[in-house]
CSV table of C-alpha atoms in Angstrom, one decimal:
chain,number,residue,atom,x,y,z
L,1,UNK,CA,60.8,23.9,-15.8
L,2,UNK,CA,62.8,20.8,-16.4
L,3,UNK,CA,63.0,20.1,-12.7
L,4,UNK,CA,59.5,20.1,-12.5
L,5,UNK,CA,58.6,17.8,-15.6
L,6,UNK,CA,61.2,15.0,-14.8
L,7,UNK,CA,59.4,13.6,-11.6
L,8,UNK,CA,56.2,13.9,-13.6
L,9,UNK,CA,57.7,11.9,-16.5
L,10,UNK,CA,59.0,9.4,-14.1
L,11,UNK,CA,55.8,8.8,-12.2
L,12,UNK,CA,54.0,8.2,-15.4
L,13,UNK,CA,56.5,5.9,-16.6
L,14,UNK,CA,56.3,4.0,-13.4
L,15,UNK,CA,52.6,3.9,-13.5
L,16,UNK,CA,52.5,2.5,-17.1
L,17,UNK,CA,54.9,-0.4,-15.8
L,18,UNK,CA,52.7,-1.2,-13.1
L,19,UNK,CA,51.2,-4.5,-13.5
L,20,UNK,CA,49.7,-5.1,-10.2
L,21,UNK,CA,46.1,-5.1,-11.7
L,22,UNK,CA,47.3,-8.4,-13.7
L,23,UNK,CA,49.8,-10.0,-11.3
L,24,UNK,CA,48.0,-9.8,-8.1
L,25,UNK,CA,44.8,-11.5,-9.4
L,26,UNK,CA,47.2,-13.9,-11.1
L,27,UNK,CA,48.9,-14.9,-7.7
L,28,UNK,CA,45.4,-15.1,-6.2
L,29,UNK,CA,44.1,-17.3,-8.9
L,30,UNK,CA,47.2,-19.7,-8.8
L,31,UNK,CA,47.3,-19.9,-5.2
L,32,UNK,CA,43.4,-20.8,-4.7
L,33,UNK,CA,43.4,-22.9,-7.6
L,34,UNK,CA,46.3,-25.0,-6.2
L,35,UNK,CA,44.2,-25.6,-3.0
L,36,UNK,CA,41.1,-26.7,-4.9
L,37,UNK,CA,42.5,-28.9,-7.5
L,38,UNK,CA,44.9,-30.6,-4.7
L,39,UNK,CA,42.2,-31.0,-2.3
L,40,UNK,CA,39.9,-32.4,-5.3
L,41,UNK,CA,42.6,-34.8,-6.6
L,42,UNK,CA,43.8,-36.1,-3.1
L,43,UNK,CA,40.1,-36.6,-1.9
L,44,UNK,CA,39.3,-38.6,-5.1
L,45,UNK,CA,42.3,-40.7,-4.6
L,46,UNK,CA,41.9,-41.3,-0.9
L,47,UNK,CA,38.2,-41.6,-0.8
L,48,UNK,CA,36.8,-42.6,-4.3
L,49,UNK,CA,33.9,-40.8,-5.6
L,50,UNK,CA,30.6,-42.8,-5.1
L,51,UNK,CA,29.2,-45.0,-7.8
L,52,UNK,CA,25.7,-46.0,-8.6
L,53,UNK,CA,22.2,-44.4,-9.4
L,54,UNK,CA,22.6,-40.7,-9.1
L,55,UNK,CA,26.4,-40.6,-8.7
L,56,UNK,CA,27.6,-40.2,-12.5
L,57,UNK,CA,31.1,-40.0,-13.5
L,58,UNK,CA,31.9,-38.2,-16.8
L,59,UNK,CA,35.6,-39.1,-17.2
L,60,UNK,CA,36.5,-41.8,-14.7
L,61,UNK,CA,39.9,-42.3,-16.5
L,62,UNK,CA,40.9,-38.7,-15.6
L,63,UNK,CA,39.9,-37.7,-12.3
L,64,UNK,CA,41.6,-34.3,-12.5
L,65,UNK,CA,38.9,-33.4,-14.9
L,66,UNK,CA,36.0,-35.8,-13.6
L,67,UNK,CA,36.1,-34.3,-10.0
L,68,UNK,CA,34.7,-31.0,-11.5
L,69,UNK,CA,31.5,-32.5,-12.9
L,70,UNK,CA,29.1,-33.0,-9.7
L,71,UNK,CA,25.3,-32.4,-9.0
L,72,UNK,CA,24.1,-29.6,-11.1
L,73,UNK,CA,27.1,-30.0,-13.5
L,74,UNK,CA,25.0,-33.0,-15.1
L,75,UNK,CA,22.2,-30.3,-16.3
L,76,UNK,CA,25.0,-28.2,-18.1
L,77,UNK,CA,26.6,-31.1,-19.8
L,78,UNK,CA,23.1,-32.4,-20.9
L,79,UNK,CA,22.5,-29.1,-22.6
L,80,UNK,CA,26.0,-29.1,-24.3
L,81,UNK,CA,25.7,-32.7,-25.6
L,82,UNK,CA,22.0,-32.9,-26.4
L,83,UNK,CA,20.2,-29.5,-26.1
L,84,UNK,CA,17.2,-28.5,-23.9
L,85,UNK,CA,14.5,-30.6,-22.7
L,86,UNK,CA,11.5,-29.7,-20.7
L,87,UNK,CA,8.9,-31.9,-18.8
L,88,UNK,CA,6.5,-30.3,-16.7
L,89,UNK,CA,6.6,-31.3,-13.2
L,90,UNK,CA,10.1,-32.8,-13.6
L,91,UNK,CA,13.4,-31.4,-13.0
L,92,UNK,CA,14.4,-30.2,-16.6
L,93,UNK,CA,17.6,-28.5,-18.0
L,94,UNK,CA,15.6,-25.4,-19.1
L,95,UNK,CA,16.2,-24.0,-15.6
L,96,UNK,CA,19.7,-23.4,-16.6
L,97,UNK,CA,20.6,-20.4,-18.9
L,98,UNK,CA,22.3,-20.9,-22.1
L,99,UNK,CA,25.6,-18.8,-22.3
L,100,UNK,CA,27.9,-21.1,-20.4
L,101,UNK,CA,27.0,-24.3,-22.5
L,102,UNK,CA,27.4,-22.1,-25.7
L,103,UNK,CA,30.7,-21.0,-24.6
L,104,UNK,CA,32.0,-24.5,-23.7
L,105,UNK,CA,30.5,-25.9,-27.1
L,106,UNK,CA,32.5,-23.3,-29.1
L,107,UNK,CA,35.9,-24.5,-27.2
L,108,UNK,CA,35.0,-28.0,-27.4
L,109,UNK,CA,35.1,-27.7,-31.2
L,110,UNK,CA,39.0,-27.3,-30.4
L,111,UNK,CA,39.6,-29.4,-27.5
L,112,UNK,CA,37.3,-32.2,-28.7
L,113,UNK,CA,36.7,-33.0,-25.1
L,114,UNK,CA,33.7,-31.3,-23.5
L,115,UNK,CA,34.5,-31.6,-20.0
L,116,UNK,CA,38.1,-30.1,-20.6
L,117,UNK,CA,36.5,-27.3,-22.4
L,118,UNK,CA,34.3,-26.7,-19.5
L,119,UNK,CA,36.9,-26.7,-16.9
L,120,UNK,CA,38.9,-24.4,-19.2
L,121,UNK,CA,36.0,-21.9,-19.6
L,122,UNK,CA,35.2,-21.9,-15.8
L,123,UNK,CA,38.9,-21.1,-14.7
L,124,UNK,CA,39.5,-18.7,-17.6
L,125,UNK,CA,36.4,-16.7,-16.6
L,126,UNK,CA,37.5,-16.9,-13.1
L,127,UNK,CA,41.0,-15.3,-13.8
L,128,UNK,CA,39.4,-12.5,-15.8
L,129,UNK,CA,36.8,-11.9,-13.2
L,130,UNK,CA,39.6,-11.4,-10.9
L,131,UNK,CA,41.3,-8.9,-12.9
L,132,UNK,CA,38.1,-6.8,-13.6
L,133,UNK,CA,37.2,-7.1,-9.7
L,134,UNK,CA,40.8,-5.8,-9.2
L,135,UNK,CA,40.4,-2.9,-11.1
L,136,UNK,CA,37.0,-2.0,-10.0
L,137,UNK,CA,37.9,-2.2,-6.3
L,138,UNK,CA,41.0,0.0,-6.9
L,139,UNK,CA,38.7,2.5,-8.6
L,140,UNK,CA,36.4,2.5,-5.3
L,141,UNK,CA,39.0,2.1,-2.7
L,142,UNK,CA,42.8,1.6,-3.3
L,143,UNK,CA,45.2,-0.9,-4.6
L,144,UNK,CA,45.7,-2.6,-1.1
L,145,UNK,CA,42.0,-3.1,-0.7
L,146,UNK,CA,41.7,-4.6,-4.4
L,147,UNK,CA,44.5,-7.0,-3.7
L,148,UNK,CA,42.8,-8.4,-0.6
L,149,UNK,CA,39.4,-8.4,-2.4
L,150,UNK,CA,40.5,-10.6,-5.1
L,151,UNK,CA,42.1,-13.1,-2.5
L,152,UNK,CA,39.0,-13.2,-0.4
L,153,UNK,CA,36.5,-14.0,-3.1
L,154,UNK,CA,39.0,-16.6,-4.8
L,155,UNK,CA,39.4,-18.4,-1.5
L,156,UNK,CA,35.8,-18.2,0.0
L,157,UNK,CA,34.8,-21.6,1.1
L,158,UNK,CA,32.5,-22.1,-2.0
L,159,UNK,CA,35.0,-20.8,-4.3
L,160,UNK,CA,35.7,-24.3,-5.7
L,161,UNK,CA,32.5,-23.8,-7.9
L,162,UNK,CA,34.6,-21.3,-9.9
L,163,UNK,CA,36.5,-24.2,-11.2
L,164,UNK,CA,33.7,-26.7,-11.5
L,165,UNK,CA,31.2,-27.2,-14.4
L,166,UNK,CA,28.9,-24.5,-13.1
L,167,UNK,CA,28.0,-21.1,-14.3
L,168,UNK,CA,29.6,-19.1,-11.3
L,169,UNK,CA,32.7,-17.8,-12.8
L,170,UNK,CA,31.0,-16.9,-16.1
L,171,UNK,CA,28.4,-15.0,-14.4
L,172,UNK,CA,30.7,-13.3,-12.1
L,173,UNK,CA,32.7,-11.9,-15.2
L,174,UNK,CA,30.1,-10.2,-16.9
L,175,UNK,CA,28.5,-9.0,-13.7
L,176,UNK,CA,31.6,-7.2,-12.7
L,177,UNK,CA,32.3,-6.3,-16.3
L,178,UNK,CA,28.9,-4.6,-16.8
L,179,UNK,CA,29.2,-2.3,-13.7
L,180,UNK,CA,33.0,-1.8,-14.3
L,181,UNK,CA,32.3,-0.2,-17.6
L,182,UNK,CA,29.4,1.7,-16.4
L,183,UNK,CA,31.4,3.1,-13.8
L,184,UNK,CA,33.9,4.3,-16.4
L,185,UNK,CA,31.1,5.8,-18.5
L,186,UNK,CA,31.6,3.1,-21.6
L,187,UNK,CA,28.1,2.4,-22.2
L,188,UNK,CA,28.4,0.1,-25.1
L,189,UNK,CA,30.9,-2.0,-23.4
L,190,UNK,CA,28.7,-1.9,-20.4
L,191,UNK,CA,25.7,-3.0,-22.5
L,192,UNK,CA,27.5,-6.0,-24.2
L,193,UNK,CA,28.7,-7.3,-20.7
L,194,UNK,CA,25.1,-6.7,-19.2
L,195,UNK,CA,23.6,-8.6,-22.3
L,196,UNK,CA,25.8,-11.4,-21.6
L,197,UNK,CA,25.0,-11.4,-17.9
L,198,UNK,CA,21.5,-11.5,-18.5
L,199,UNK,CA,22.1,-14.7,-20.9
L,200,UNK,CA,23.9,-16.3,-18.0
L,201,UNK,CA,21.2,-16.2,-15.2
L,202,UNK,CA,17.8,-14.8,-14.4
L,203,UNK,CA,19.3,-12.4,-11.9
L,204,UNK,CA,21.6,-11.3,-14.8
L,205,UNK,CA,19.1,-9.0,-16.0
L,206,UNK,CA,19.6,-6.7,-12.8
L,207,UNK,CA,22.6,-5.4,-14.8
L,208,UNK,CA,20.1,-3.4,-16.8
L,209,UNK,CA,19.0,-1.4,-13.6
L,210,UNK,CA,22.5,-1.1,-12.5
L,211,UNK,CA,23.8,0.2,-15.8
L,212,UNK,CA,20.8,2.5,-15.9
L,213,UNK,CA,21.4,3.9,-12.4
L,214,UNK,CA,25.0,4.6,-13.4
L,215,UNK,CA,23.8,6.4,-16.4
L,216,UNK,CA,21.4,8.6,-14.3
L,217,UNK,CA,24.3,9.3,-11.8
L,218,UNK,CA,26.6,10.0,-14.6
L,219,UNK,CA,24.0,12.8,-15.7
L,220,UNK,CA,23.4,14.2,-12.1
L,221,UNK,CA,20.3,12.2,-10.8
L,222,UNK,CA,20.7,10.0,-7.7
L,223,UNK,CA,18.3,8.6,-5.1
L,224,UNK,CA,19.8,11.3,-2.5
L,225,UNK,CA,19.0,14.3,-4.9
L,226,UNK,CA,15.5,12.8,-6.0
L,227,UNK,CA,13.8,15.5,-4.1
L,228,UNK,CA,15.7,18.2,-6.1
L,229,UNK,CA,14.4,19.8,-9.1
L,230,UNK,CA,17.8,20.3,-10.6
L,231,UNK,CA,18.3,16.6,-10.7
L,232,UNK,CA,15.4,16.1,-12.9
L,233,UNK,CA,16.4,18.7,-15.2
L,234,UNK,CA,20.0,17.0,-15.3
L,235,UNK,CA,17.9,13.9,-16.3
L,236,UNK,CA,16.0,15.5,-18.9
L,237,UNK,CA,19.1,17.1,-20.4
L,238,UNK,CA,20.8,13.6,-20.3
L,239,UNK,CA,18.2,12.2,-22.3
L,240,UNK,CA,18.3,14.8,-25.0
L,241,UNK,CA,22.2,15.0,-25.3
L,242,UNK,CA,23.1,11.4,-24.5
L,243,UNK,CA,19.8,9.3,-26.0
L,244,UNK,CA,22.1,7.2,-28.2
L,245,UNK,CA,24.0,5.6,-25.1
L,246,UNK,CA,20.6,5.4,-23.2
L,247,UNK,CA,19.1,3.4,-26.0
L,248,UNK,CA,22.3,1.3,-26.1
L,249,UNK,CA,21.8,0.4,-22.5
L,250,UNK,CA,18.1,-0.8,-23.3
L,251,UNK,CA,19.7,-3.6,-25.3
L,252,UNK,CA,20.9,-5.4,-21.9
L,253,UNK,CA,17.6,-7.4,-21.5
L,254,UNK,CA,18.1,-9.0,-25.1
L,255,UNK,CA,20.0,-11.7,-23.4
L,256,UNK,CA,17.1,-12.8,-21.3
L,257,UNK,CA,14.5,-12.1,-24.1
L,258,UNK,CA,16.5,-14.1,-26.7
L,259,UNK,CA,16.3,-17.3,-24.3
L,260,UNK,CA,12.7,-16.6,-23.6
L,261,UNK,CA,12.0,-16.4,-27.3
L,262,UNK,CA,13.9,-19.8,-27.8
L,263,UNK,CA,11.9,-21.3,-24.9
L,264,UNK,CA,8.5,-20.1,-26.3
L,265,UNK,CA,9.2,-21.5,-30.0
L,266,UNK,CA,10.7,-24.8,-28.6
L,267,UNK,CA,8.3,-25.4,-25.6
L,268,UNK,CA,5.6,-22.9,-26.0
L,269,UNK,CA,6.6,-21.4,-22.4
L,270,UNK,CA,8.6,-18.4,-22.6
L,271,UNK,CA,9.3,-18.8,-18.6
L,272,UNK,CA,9.9,-22.5,-18.7
L,273,UNK,CA,13.1,-21.7,-16.6
L,274,UNK,CA,10.7,-20.4,-13.7
L,275,UNK,CA,7.9,-23.0,-14.2
L,276,UNK,CA,10.1,-25.8,-13.8
L,277,UNK,CA,11.4,-24.3,-10.4
L,278,UNK,CA,8.7,-26.4,-8.5
L,279,UNK,CA,10.4,-29.6,-9.4
L,280,UNK,CA,13.0,-28.7,-7.0
L,281,UNK,CA,10.5,-28.0,-4.3
L,282,UNK,CA,10.8,-24.1,-4.4
L,283,UNK,CA,7.8,-22.3,-3.6
L,284,UNK,CA,7.6,-18.4,-3.6
L,285,UNK,CA,6.5,-17.7,0.0
L,286,UNK,CA,8.8,-14.6,0.8
L,287,UNK,CA,12.1,-14.1,2.5
L,288,UNK,CA,10.8,-13.7,5.8
L,289,UNK,CA,8.8,-16.7,5.6
L,290,UNK,CA,11.8,-18.8,4.4
L,291,UNK,CA,13.9,-17.4,7.2
L,292,UNK,CA,11.5,-18.3,9.9
L,293,UNK,CA,11.0,-21.8,8.7
L,294,UNK,CA,14.9,-22.7,8.1
L,295,UNK,CA,15.9,-21.3,11.4
L,296,UNK,CA,13.1,-23.3,13.2
L,297,UNK,CA,14.3,-26.5,11.4
L,298,UNK,CA,17.9,-25.6,12.4
L,299,UNK,CA,17.1,-25.1,16.1
L,300,UNK,CA,14.8,-28.3,16.0
L,301,UNK,CA,17.9,-30.6,15.1
L,302,UNK,CA,19.6,-32.4,17.9
L,303,UNK,CA,23.1,-30.8,18.1
L,304,UNK,CA,24.8,-33.2,20.4
L,305,UNK,CA,23.9,-36.2,18.1
L,306,UNK,CA,24.8,-34.2,15.1
L,307,UNK,CA,21.2,-34.6,13.6
L,308,UNK,CA,21.1,-31.2,12.4
L,309,UNK,CA,20.2,-29.4,9.0
L,310,UNK,CA,23.8,-28.1,8.7
L,311,UNK,CA,23.4,-26.9,5.1
L,312,UNK,CA,20.7,-24.3,6.4
L,313,UNK,CA,23.6,-22.6,8.6
L,314,UNK,CA,26.1,-22.9,5.6
L,315,UNK,CA,23.4,-21.0,3.5
L,316,UNK,CA,21.9,-18.5,6.1
L,317,UNK,CA,25.2,-17.2,7.5
L,318,UNK,CA,26.7,-15.6,4.4
L,319,UNK,CA,23.6,-14.4,3.2
L,320,UNK,CA,22.8,-12.7,6.4
L,321,UNK,CA,26.1,-11.3,6.4
L,322,UNK,CA,25.5,-9.8,3.0
L,323,UNK,CA,22.1,-8.3,3.8
L,324,UNK,CA,23.7,-6.8,7.2
L,325,UNK,CA,26.3,-5.0,5.4
L,326,UNK,CA,23.6,-3.4,2.9
L,327,UNK,CA,23.5,0.3,4.8
L,328,UNK,CA,27.1,0.5,4.8
L,329,UNK,CA,27.5,-0.7,1.4
L,330,UNK,CA,24.9,1.9,0.1
L,331,UNK,CA,26.8,4.7,2.0
L,332,UNK,CA,30.3,3.7,0.9
L,333,UNK,CA,29.7,2.2,-2.5
L,334,UNK,CA,26.5,3.9,-3.9
L,335,UNK,CA,23.0,2.6,-4.4
L,336,UNK,CA,24.1,0.4,-7.6
L,337,UNK,CA,26.3,-1.8,-5.5
L,338,UNK,CA,23.7,-2.0,-2.6
L,339,UNK,CA,20.6,-2.9,-4.8
L,340,UNK,CA,22.5,-5.2,-6.8
L,341,UNK,CA,23.7,-7.0,-3.9
L,342,UNK,CA,20.3,-7.1,-2.1
L,343,UNK,CA,18.4,-8.5,-5.1
L,344,UNK,CA,21.0,-11.1,-5.7
L,345,UNK,CA,20.2,-12.7,-2.3
L,346,UNK,CA,16.4,-11.6,-1.8
L,347,UNK,CA,15.6,-13.1,-5.3
L,348,UNK,CA,16.6,-16.6,-4.5
L,349,UNK,CA,15.7,-16.4,-0.6
L,350,UNK,CA,12.1,-15.6,-1.7
L,351,UNK,CA,11.8,-19.4,-2.5
L,352,UNK,CA,14.3,-21.0,-0.2
L,353,UNK,CA,17.7,-20.9,1.3
L,354,UNK,CA,19.2,-23.5,-0.6
L,355,UNK,CA,22.4,-22.8,-2.3
L,356,UNK,CA,22.5,-19.3,-0.9
L,357,UNK,CA,26.2,-19.8,0.3
L,358,UNK,CA,26.9,-20.3,-3.7
L,359,UNK,CA,24.9,-17.2,-4.7
L,360,UNK,CA,26.7,-15.2,-2.0
L,361,UNK,CA,29.9,-16.2,-4.2
L,362,UNK,CA,29.0,-13.8,-6.9
L,363,UNK,CA,28.0,-10.9,-4.7
L,364,UNK,CA,31.3,-9.1,-5.2
L,365,UNK,CA,30.4,-5.8,-3.7
L,366,UNK,CA,30.4,-7.7,-0.3
L,367,UNK,CA,34.0,-8.8,-0.9
L,368,UNK,CA,35.1,-5.4,-1.8
L,369,UNK,CA,33.9,-4.4,1.6
L,370,UNK,CA,35.8,-7.4,3.3
L,371,UNK,CA,38.6,-6.1,1.3
L,372,UNK,CA,38.5,-2.8,3.0
L,373,UNK,CA,38.1,-4.5,6.6
L,374,UNK,CA,41.0,-6.4,5.9
L,375,UNK,CA,43.3,-3.3,6.4
L,376,UNK,CA,43.2,-4.6,9.9
L,377,UNK,CA,45.8,-7.4,10.0
L,378,UNK,CA,43.8,-9.6,12.5
L,379,UNK,CA,40.9,-9.5,10.3
L,380,UNK,CA,42.6,-10.2,7.3
L,381,UNK,CA,44.7,-13.2,8.7
L,382,UNK,CA,41.7,-14.4,10.1
L,383,UNK,CA,39.5,-14.4,6.8
L,384,UNK,CA,42.4,-15.9,4.7
L,385,UNK,CA,42.8,-18.9,7.4
L,386,UNK,CA,39.1,-19.4,7.6
L,387,UNK,CA,38.4,-19.1,4.2
L,388,UNK,CA,41.3,-21.2,3.0
L,389,UNK,CA,40.7,-24.2,5.3
L,390,UNK,CA,37.1,-24.3,4.8
L,391,UNK,CA,37.8,-23.9,0.9
L,392,UNK,CA,39.7,-27.2,1.3
L,393,UNK,CA,37.2,-28.9,3.2
L,394,UNK,CA,34.1,-28.1,1.1
L,395,UNK,CA,35.9,-28.9,-1.9
L,396,UNK,CA,36.5,-32.4,-0.5
L,397,UNK,CA,32.9,-32.8,0.3
L,398,UNK,CA,31.8,-31.6,-3.1
L,399,UNK,CA,34.1,-34.3,-4.7
L,400,UNK,CA,32.4,-37.0,-2.7
L,401,UNK,CA,29.1,-36.2,-3.7
L,402,UNK,CA,28.2,-34.4,-0.4
L,403,UNK,CA,25.9,-31.6,-1.2
L,404,UNK,CA,27.2,-28.0,-0.2
L,405,UNK,CA,25.3,-25.5,-2.2
C-alpha cells in the first residue's frame, strides 16, 4: 500500500506547488506591457503629441502617464473629476458606464493623482484578467493552450487599450470572472462578477444570460437536449432544489439597473447611454447593412494613392474572424461561449463597425480558440510576431492622436 500511496502524495505535492496559473500570466503581462510602455514613451519623445483644440494633455510633465489619456479617455476623466452630464444631441459622458470611474475615484483617494490611479486600475485589472483567463482556458483545454491564450490576448494589436484610461481591462476581468465561476458552479461569485460586468458596459448584461445558461447546463438542460422531456424534468427539479442560487443569478442585471435608476433621477432618461449614441453618428441599421456599406466604402478608395478608409479594414477583419469561428466555438466550448461572442460583436455592429477591433479585444473565447490553434508552431510564431509588431505600431499611432478604435 505504501508503494502505491507515495506517488499519489508526490503528485499532489507537485500540483500544490504549481504556480503556472500565476507565473505565465505574469510573464505575458510584463513582456507585453514592456512593448506598449516603451513604444508609447519613445513615440512621445521622438514625435511629441499634437497640441491645440481637441488634443488634450492631462499631465504633460509626466509623459509616462500622459500618453495613456487619449480620445475617449477624456470622457472617463470628466466623470471622475466632475460627474455625469447629458445634453441631448451632443456627445455626453453618460454613454460611459460608471464602474471604471468609481474604481479610479476610490484609488485616487490614496494616490492623490487621478491619472496615476486610472493607469494602475487598468493594468491591475489586465493582470487579474490574464490569471482568470489562464485558469478558465486550462479548465476547457490544457495548460499549454492556456499559456498561449494569455499571450495572444495581451499582445493583440489593440491590447494597448488594456493599459490606457479605458474600460477594456475592467470589463474583461469581470466578464471572464463571471463565466469562470459559473463553470465551477460557484453561483454567488458568478453573480457578483456578472453584476460588476453589467455596471461596466451595456453588453455586460449578457453575463446574466451566460450564467443562466451555465446554471441550466449544470442541471441537465442544454440546447442540444431541448427536445428531450428529461431535460425539462431536470430543469424543473433544479428550480425546486436549487432555487436560491437561481435567485442569486437574477441579481446580475442590478449593475445595469442601478445606472439606469441614476440616469432617470438625474436626467429623466433611464436609457440616456443609448439616447446619446446618435451624437456619434450611430444609427440602428442592422449588421448586414453596416457590412455592405462599409465594404463598399473600403473598395471605393484609391489604394495606390493611399486614399482608403483603412480603419474599416482594421475593424472588420478581426470582427469577421470572430463571427467565422462561432460554429467551431459552439461545438468546442459550448453555447455560452458562442452566444456571448456573437452578441459582443453583433450588438455594436448593428449600428456601425467603428471600434470593433477594440471590442474584439474582450471576446476572450476567440483567443481561447487561437490558443488551441497555436499548438502548431508555425501558427504560434506567426501570431506572436504579427501581433507584437502591430501592437507596437498601433500604440505609437494611438499616442500620436491617430484614431485606431
